[in-house]
Short mmCIF file of C-alpha atoms and ligand atoms in Angstrom, two decimals:
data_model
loop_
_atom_site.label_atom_id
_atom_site.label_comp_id
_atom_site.label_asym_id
_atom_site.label_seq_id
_atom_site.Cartn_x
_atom_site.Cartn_y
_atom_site.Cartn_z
CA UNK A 1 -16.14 -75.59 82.07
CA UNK A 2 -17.02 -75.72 78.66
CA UNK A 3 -17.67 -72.40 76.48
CA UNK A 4 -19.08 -74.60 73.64
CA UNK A 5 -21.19 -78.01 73.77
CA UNK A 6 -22.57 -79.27 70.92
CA UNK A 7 -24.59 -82.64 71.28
CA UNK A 8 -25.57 -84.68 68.41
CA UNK A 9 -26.73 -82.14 66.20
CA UNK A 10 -27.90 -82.52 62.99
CA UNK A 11 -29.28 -80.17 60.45
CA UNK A 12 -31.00 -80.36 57.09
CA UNK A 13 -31.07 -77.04 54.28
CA UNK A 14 -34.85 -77.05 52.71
CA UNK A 15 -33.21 -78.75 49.57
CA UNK A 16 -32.55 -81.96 51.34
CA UNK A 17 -28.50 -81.29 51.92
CA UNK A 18 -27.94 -82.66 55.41
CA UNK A 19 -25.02 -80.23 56.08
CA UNK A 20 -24.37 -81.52 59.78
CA UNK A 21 -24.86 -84.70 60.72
CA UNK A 22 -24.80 -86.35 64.10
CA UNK A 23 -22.15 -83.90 65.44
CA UNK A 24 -20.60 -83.64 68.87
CA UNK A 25 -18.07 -81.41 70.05
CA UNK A 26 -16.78 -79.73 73.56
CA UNK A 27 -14.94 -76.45 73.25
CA UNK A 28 -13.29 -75.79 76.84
CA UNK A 29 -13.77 -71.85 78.14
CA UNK A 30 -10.63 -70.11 77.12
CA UNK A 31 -9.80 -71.88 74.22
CA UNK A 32 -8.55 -70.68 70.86
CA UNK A 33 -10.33 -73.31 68.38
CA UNK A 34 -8.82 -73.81 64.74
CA UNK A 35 -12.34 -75.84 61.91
CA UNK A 36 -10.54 -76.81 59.41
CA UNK A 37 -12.40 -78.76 56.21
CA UNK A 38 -12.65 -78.49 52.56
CA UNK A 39 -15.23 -76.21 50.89
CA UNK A 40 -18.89 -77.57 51.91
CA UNK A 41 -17.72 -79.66 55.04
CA UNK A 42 -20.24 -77.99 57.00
CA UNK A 43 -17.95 -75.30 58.61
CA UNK A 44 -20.34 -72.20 57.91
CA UNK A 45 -23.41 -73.85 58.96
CA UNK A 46 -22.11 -74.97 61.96
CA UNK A 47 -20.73 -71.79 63.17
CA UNK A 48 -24.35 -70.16 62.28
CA UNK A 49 -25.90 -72.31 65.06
CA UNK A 50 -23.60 -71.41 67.45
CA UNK A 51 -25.08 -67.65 68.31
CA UNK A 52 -28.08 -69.28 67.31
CA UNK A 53 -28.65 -67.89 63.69
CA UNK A 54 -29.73 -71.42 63.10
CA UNK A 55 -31.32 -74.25 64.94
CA UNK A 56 -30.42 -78.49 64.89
CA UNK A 57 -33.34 -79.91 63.73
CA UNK A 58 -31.91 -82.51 66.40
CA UNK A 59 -29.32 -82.25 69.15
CA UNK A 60 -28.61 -79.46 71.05
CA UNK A 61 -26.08 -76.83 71.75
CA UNK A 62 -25.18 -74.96 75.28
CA UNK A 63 -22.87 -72.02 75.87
CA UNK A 64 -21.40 -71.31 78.70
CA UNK A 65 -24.19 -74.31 79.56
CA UNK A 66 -27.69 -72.43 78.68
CA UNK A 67 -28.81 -74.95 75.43
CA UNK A 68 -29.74 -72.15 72.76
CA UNK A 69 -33.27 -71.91 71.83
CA UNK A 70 -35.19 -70.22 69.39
CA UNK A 71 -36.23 -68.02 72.63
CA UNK A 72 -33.19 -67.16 74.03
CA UNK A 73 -31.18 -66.89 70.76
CA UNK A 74 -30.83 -63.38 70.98
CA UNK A 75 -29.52 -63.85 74.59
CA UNK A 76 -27.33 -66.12 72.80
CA UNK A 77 -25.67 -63.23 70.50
CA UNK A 78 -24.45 -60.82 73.44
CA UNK A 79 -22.62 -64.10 74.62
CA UNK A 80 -21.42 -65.11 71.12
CA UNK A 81 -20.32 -62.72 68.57
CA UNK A 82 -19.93 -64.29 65.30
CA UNK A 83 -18.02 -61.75 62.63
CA UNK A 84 -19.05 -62.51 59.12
CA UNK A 85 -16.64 -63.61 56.73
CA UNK A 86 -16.72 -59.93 54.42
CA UNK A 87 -17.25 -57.17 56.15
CA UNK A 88 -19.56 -55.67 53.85
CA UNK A 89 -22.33 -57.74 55.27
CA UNK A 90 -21.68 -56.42 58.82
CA UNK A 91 -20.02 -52.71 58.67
CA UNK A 92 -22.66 -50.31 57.15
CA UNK A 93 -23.35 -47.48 58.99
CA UNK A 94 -22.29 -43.79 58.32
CA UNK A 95 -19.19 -43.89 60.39
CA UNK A 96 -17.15 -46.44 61.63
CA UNK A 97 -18.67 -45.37 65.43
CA UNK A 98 -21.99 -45.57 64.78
CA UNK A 99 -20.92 -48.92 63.45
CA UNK A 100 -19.53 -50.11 66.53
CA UNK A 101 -22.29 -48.63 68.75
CA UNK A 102 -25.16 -50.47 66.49
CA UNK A 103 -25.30 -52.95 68.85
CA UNK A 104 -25.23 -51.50 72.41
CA UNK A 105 -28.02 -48.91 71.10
CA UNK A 106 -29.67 -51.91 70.72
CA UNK A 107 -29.62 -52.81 74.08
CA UNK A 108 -30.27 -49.32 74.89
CA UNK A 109 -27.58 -48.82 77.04
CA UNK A 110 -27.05 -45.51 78.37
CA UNK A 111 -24.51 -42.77 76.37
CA UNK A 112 -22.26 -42.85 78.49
CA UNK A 113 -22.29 -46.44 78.49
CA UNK A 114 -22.39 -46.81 74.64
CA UNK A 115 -19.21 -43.86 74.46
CA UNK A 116 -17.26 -46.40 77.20
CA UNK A 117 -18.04 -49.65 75.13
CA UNK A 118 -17.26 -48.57 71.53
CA UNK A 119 -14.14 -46.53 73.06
CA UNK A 120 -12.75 -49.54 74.43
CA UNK A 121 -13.93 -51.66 71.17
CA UNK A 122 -12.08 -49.42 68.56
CA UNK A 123 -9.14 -49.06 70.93
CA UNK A 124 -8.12 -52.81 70.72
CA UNK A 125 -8.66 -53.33 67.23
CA UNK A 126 -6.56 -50.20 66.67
CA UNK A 127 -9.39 -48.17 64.97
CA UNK A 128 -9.80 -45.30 67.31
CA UNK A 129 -8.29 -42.59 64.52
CA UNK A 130 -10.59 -43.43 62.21
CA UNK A 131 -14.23 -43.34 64.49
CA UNK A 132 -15.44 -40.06 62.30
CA UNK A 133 -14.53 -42.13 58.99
CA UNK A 134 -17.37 -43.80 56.66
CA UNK A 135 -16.40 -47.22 56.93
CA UNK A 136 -16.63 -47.36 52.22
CA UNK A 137 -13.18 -45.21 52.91
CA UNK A 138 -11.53 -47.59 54.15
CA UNK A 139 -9.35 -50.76 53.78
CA UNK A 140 -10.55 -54.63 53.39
CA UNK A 141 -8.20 -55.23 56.54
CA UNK A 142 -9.40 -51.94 58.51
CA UNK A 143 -13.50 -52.86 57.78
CA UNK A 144 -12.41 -56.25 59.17
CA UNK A 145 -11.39 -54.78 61.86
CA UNK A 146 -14.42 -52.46 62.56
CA UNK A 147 -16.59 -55.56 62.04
CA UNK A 148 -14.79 -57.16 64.96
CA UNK A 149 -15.04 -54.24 67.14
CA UNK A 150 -18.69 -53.96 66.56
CA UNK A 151 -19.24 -57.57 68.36
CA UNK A 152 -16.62 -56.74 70.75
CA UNK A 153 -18.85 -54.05 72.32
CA UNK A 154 -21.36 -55.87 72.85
CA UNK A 155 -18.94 -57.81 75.17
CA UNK A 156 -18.99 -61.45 74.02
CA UNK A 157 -17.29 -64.19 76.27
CA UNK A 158 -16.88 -66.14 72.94
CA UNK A 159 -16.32 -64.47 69.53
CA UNK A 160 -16.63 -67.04 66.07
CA UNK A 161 -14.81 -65.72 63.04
CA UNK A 162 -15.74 -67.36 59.75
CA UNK A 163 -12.27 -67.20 57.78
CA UNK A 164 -11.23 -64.15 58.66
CA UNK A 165 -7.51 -64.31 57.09
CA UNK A 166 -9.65 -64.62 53.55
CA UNK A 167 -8.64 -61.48 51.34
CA UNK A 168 -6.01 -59.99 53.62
CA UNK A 169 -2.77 -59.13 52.70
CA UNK A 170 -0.06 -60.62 54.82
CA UNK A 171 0.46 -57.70 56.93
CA UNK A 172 -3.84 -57.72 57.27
CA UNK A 173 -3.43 -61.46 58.27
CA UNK A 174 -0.89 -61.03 61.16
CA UNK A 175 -2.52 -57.31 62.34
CA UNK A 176 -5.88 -59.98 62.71
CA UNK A 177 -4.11 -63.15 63.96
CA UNK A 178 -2.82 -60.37 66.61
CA UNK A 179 -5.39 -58.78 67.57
CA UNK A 180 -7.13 -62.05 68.28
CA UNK A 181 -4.58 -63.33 70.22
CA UNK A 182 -5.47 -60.04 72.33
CA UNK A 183 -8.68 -61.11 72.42
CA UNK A 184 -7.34 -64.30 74.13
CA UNK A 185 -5.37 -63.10 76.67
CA UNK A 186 -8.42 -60.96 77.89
CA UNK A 187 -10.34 -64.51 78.41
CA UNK A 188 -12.24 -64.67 75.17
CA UNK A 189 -13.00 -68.61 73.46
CA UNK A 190 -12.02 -67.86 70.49
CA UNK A 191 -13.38 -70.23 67.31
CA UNK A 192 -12.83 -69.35 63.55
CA UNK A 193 -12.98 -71.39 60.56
CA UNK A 194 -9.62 -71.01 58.08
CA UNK A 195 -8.37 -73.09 55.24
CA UNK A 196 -4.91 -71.83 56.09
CA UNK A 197 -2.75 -74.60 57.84
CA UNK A 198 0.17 -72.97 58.68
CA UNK A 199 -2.20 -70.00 60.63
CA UNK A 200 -3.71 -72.86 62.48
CA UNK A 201 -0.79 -74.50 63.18
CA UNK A 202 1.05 -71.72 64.74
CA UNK A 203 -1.94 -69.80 66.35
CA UNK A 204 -4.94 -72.55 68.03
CA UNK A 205 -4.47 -74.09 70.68
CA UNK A 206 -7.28 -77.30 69.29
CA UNK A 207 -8.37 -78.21 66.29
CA UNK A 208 -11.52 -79.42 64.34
CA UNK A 209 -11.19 -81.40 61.20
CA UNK A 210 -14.50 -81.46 59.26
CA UNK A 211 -15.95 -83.49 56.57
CA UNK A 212 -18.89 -84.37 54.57
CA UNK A 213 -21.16 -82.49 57.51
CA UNK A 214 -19.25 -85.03 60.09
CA UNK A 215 -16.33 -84.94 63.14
CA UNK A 216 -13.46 -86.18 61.61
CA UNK A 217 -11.41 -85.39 64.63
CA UNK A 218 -10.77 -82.66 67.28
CA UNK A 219 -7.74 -82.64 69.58
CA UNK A 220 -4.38 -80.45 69.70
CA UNK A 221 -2.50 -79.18 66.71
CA UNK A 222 -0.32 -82.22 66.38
CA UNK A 223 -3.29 -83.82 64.15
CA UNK A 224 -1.97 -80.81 61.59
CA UNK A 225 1.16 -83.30 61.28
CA UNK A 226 -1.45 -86.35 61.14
CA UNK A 227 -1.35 -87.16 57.57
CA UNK A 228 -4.05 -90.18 57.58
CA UNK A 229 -6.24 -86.80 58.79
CA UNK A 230 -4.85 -84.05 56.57
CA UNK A 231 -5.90 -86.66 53.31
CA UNK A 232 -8.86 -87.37 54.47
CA UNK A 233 -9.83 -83.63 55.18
CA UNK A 234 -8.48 -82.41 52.05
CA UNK A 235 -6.01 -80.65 53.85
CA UNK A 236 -1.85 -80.40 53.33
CA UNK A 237 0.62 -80.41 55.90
CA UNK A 238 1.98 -77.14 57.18
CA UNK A 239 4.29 -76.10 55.15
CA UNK A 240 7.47 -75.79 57.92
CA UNK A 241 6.64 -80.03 58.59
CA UNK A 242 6.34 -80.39 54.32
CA UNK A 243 10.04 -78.58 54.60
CA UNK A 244 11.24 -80.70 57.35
CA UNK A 245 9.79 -84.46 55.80
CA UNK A 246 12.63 -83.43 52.49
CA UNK A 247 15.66 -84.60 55.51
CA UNK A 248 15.77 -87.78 56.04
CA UNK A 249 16.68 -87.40 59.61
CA UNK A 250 13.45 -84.96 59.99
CA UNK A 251 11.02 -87.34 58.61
CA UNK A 252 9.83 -89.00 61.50
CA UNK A 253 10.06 -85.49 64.01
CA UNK A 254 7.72 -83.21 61.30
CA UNK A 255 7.28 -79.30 63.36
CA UNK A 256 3.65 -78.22 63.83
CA UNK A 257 5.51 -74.33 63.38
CA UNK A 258 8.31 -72.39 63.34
CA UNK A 259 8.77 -72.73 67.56
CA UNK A 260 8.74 -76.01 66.86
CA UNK A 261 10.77 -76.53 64.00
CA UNK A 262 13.51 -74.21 66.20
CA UNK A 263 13.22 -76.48 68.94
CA UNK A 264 14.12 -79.88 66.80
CA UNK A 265 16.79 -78.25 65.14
CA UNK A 266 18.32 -76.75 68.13
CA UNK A 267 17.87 -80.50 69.92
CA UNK A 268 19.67 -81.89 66.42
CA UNK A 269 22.62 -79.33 66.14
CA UNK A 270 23.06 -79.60 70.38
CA UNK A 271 23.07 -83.69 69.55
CA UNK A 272 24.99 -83.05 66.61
CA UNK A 273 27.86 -81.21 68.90
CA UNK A 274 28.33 -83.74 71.47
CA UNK A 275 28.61 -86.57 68.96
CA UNK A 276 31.44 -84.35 66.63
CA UNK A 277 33.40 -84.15 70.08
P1 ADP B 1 -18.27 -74.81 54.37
O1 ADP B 1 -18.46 -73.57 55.18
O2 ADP B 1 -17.43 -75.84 55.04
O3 ADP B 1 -17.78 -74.54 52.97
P2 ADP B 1 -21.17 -74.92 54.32
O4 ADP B 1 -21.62 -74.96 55.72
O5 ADP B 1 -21.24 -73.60 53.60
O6 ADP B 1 -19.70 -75.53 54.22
O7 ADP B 1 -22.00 -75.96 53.46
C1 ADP B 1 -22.27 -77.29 53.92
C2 ADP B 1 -23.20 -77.96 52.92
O8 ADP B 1 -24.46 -77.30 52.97
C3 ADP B 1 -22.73 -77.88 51.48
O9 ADP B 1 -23.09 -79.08 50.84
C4 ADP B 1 -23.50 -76.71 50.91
O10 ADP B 1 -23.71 -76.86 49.53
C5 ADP B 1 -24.81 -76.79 51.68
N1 ADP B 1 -25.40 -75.45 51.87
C6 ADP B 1 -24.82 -74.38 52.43
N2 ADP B 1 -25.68 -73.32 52.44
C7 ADP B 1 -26.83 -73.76 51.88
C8 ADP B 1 -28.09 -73.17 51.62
N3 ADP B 1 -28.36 -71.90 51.95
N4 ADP B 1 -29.04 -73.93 51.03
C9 ADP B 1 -28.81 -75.23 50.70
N5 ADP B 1 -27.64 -75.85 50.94
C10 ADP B 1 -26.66 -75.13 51.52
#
């Protein structure tokens, strides 16, 4: 089943820019989704029409295979969280729990319901300690967090990230990168838009390539090591397959990541063995 179908969509800003044009995509439930494209590909406005924020002015999009309409859009957003690229457009409240529980008062869910939610929401994006703190005291990384654990209680099945490694420090990056891994293993489709190769390389399991508002491919990570692609989407190659293409017996076997860069060499210095003998 698909989490994701997008159908020929299209859509136009009011000053003529036709940001998305004629695009069609299938995101399978379960997947962890890598769009990839150079500044103004489309990447943000896309992602906005997925929790219905925005609607094709032709086409159509279905999750989990309801098509999203300006009715049931805010249906839509319990299925689809989408966590905003800086976290001071999302995290605002008094304290980082009456942050998180925002959106299930919303819904006017019971307290006991609301203290089970946003306990379990803090709890696996490690923020528990800090549910009495105003969110201004704390870190870039930790608001990120918070900003993820608000959509997480409103239980999505599939939660969007717009570039959520931008700003963090490394240790930031890989706290996020694991947490959403997490956030995998519990069953969530997971789809976030990065400029960072190497991240997508090592973490999706597909990848988008967008340009100019238009699919320039989608498949599995090996496209990363595509380099007819990475040109044309303004991208470079990760930087483990950039290391590997300086040996000339590497060239032609480029890694996607460090597993895989482990597994050539180990094949090459196991190859290497039998021929010295
Ligand atoms: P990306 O996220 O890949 O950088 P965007 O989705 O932000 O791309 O932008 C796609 C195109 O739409 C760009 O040409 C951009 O200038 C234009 N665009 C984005 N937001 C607006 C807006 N609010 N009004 C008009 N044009 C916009």
């Amino acid at each position: 089943m698909n989490a994701i179908e997008i159908s020929n969509v299209t859509y136009c800003y009011e000053s003529g820019i036709e940001a998305l044009k004629n695009l069609s995509l299938q995101i399978p439930v379960g997947s962890k989704v890598a769009l990839l494209g150079p500044n103004g590909a489309g990447k943000s406005t896309l992602l906005h029409h997925l929790n219905g924020l925005k609607l094709p002015d032709k086409g159509s999009i279905k999750i989990m295979g309801d098509i999203i309409t300006k009715q049931n859009a805010p249906l839509i957003r319990r299925k689809v969280g989408l966590v905003f690229q800086d976290p001071d457009d999302q995290v605002f409240s008094g304290t980082v729990w009456d942050d998180v529980a925002f959106g299930p008062r919303n819904l006017q869910l019971t307290e006991a319901e609301i203290e089970e939610v946003c306990h379990a929401a803090l709890g696996n994006v490690g923020m528990l300690e800090y549910k009495h703190t105003p969110p201004y005291q704390l870190s870039y990384g930790q608001k990120k967090r918070v900003a993820i654990a608000g959509i997480l209680a409103m239980k999505p099945d599939i939660v969007i990230l717009d570039e959520p490694m931008a700003f963090l420090d490394p240790v930031g990056q890989d706290e996020v990168a694991g947490l959403l891994q997490g956030l995998n293993y519990m069953g969530k489709t997971i789809l976030l838009s990065t400029h960072d190769v190497n991240f997508a390389a090592s973490w999706a399991d597909m990848v988008v390539l967008l340009k100019e508002g238009e699919l320039l491919v989608a498949g599995d990570t090996n496209l990363l090591i595509n380099e007819t692609y990475i040109k044309e989407a303004n991208l470079h190659l990760p930087i483990i397959a950039r290391t590997f293409k300086m040996v000339p017996e590497f060239a032609d076997h480029l890694p996607i990541n460090e597993q895989d860069a482990y597994r050539i060499l180990f094949k090459w210095f196991n190859e290497k063995d039998k021929y010295i003998y």
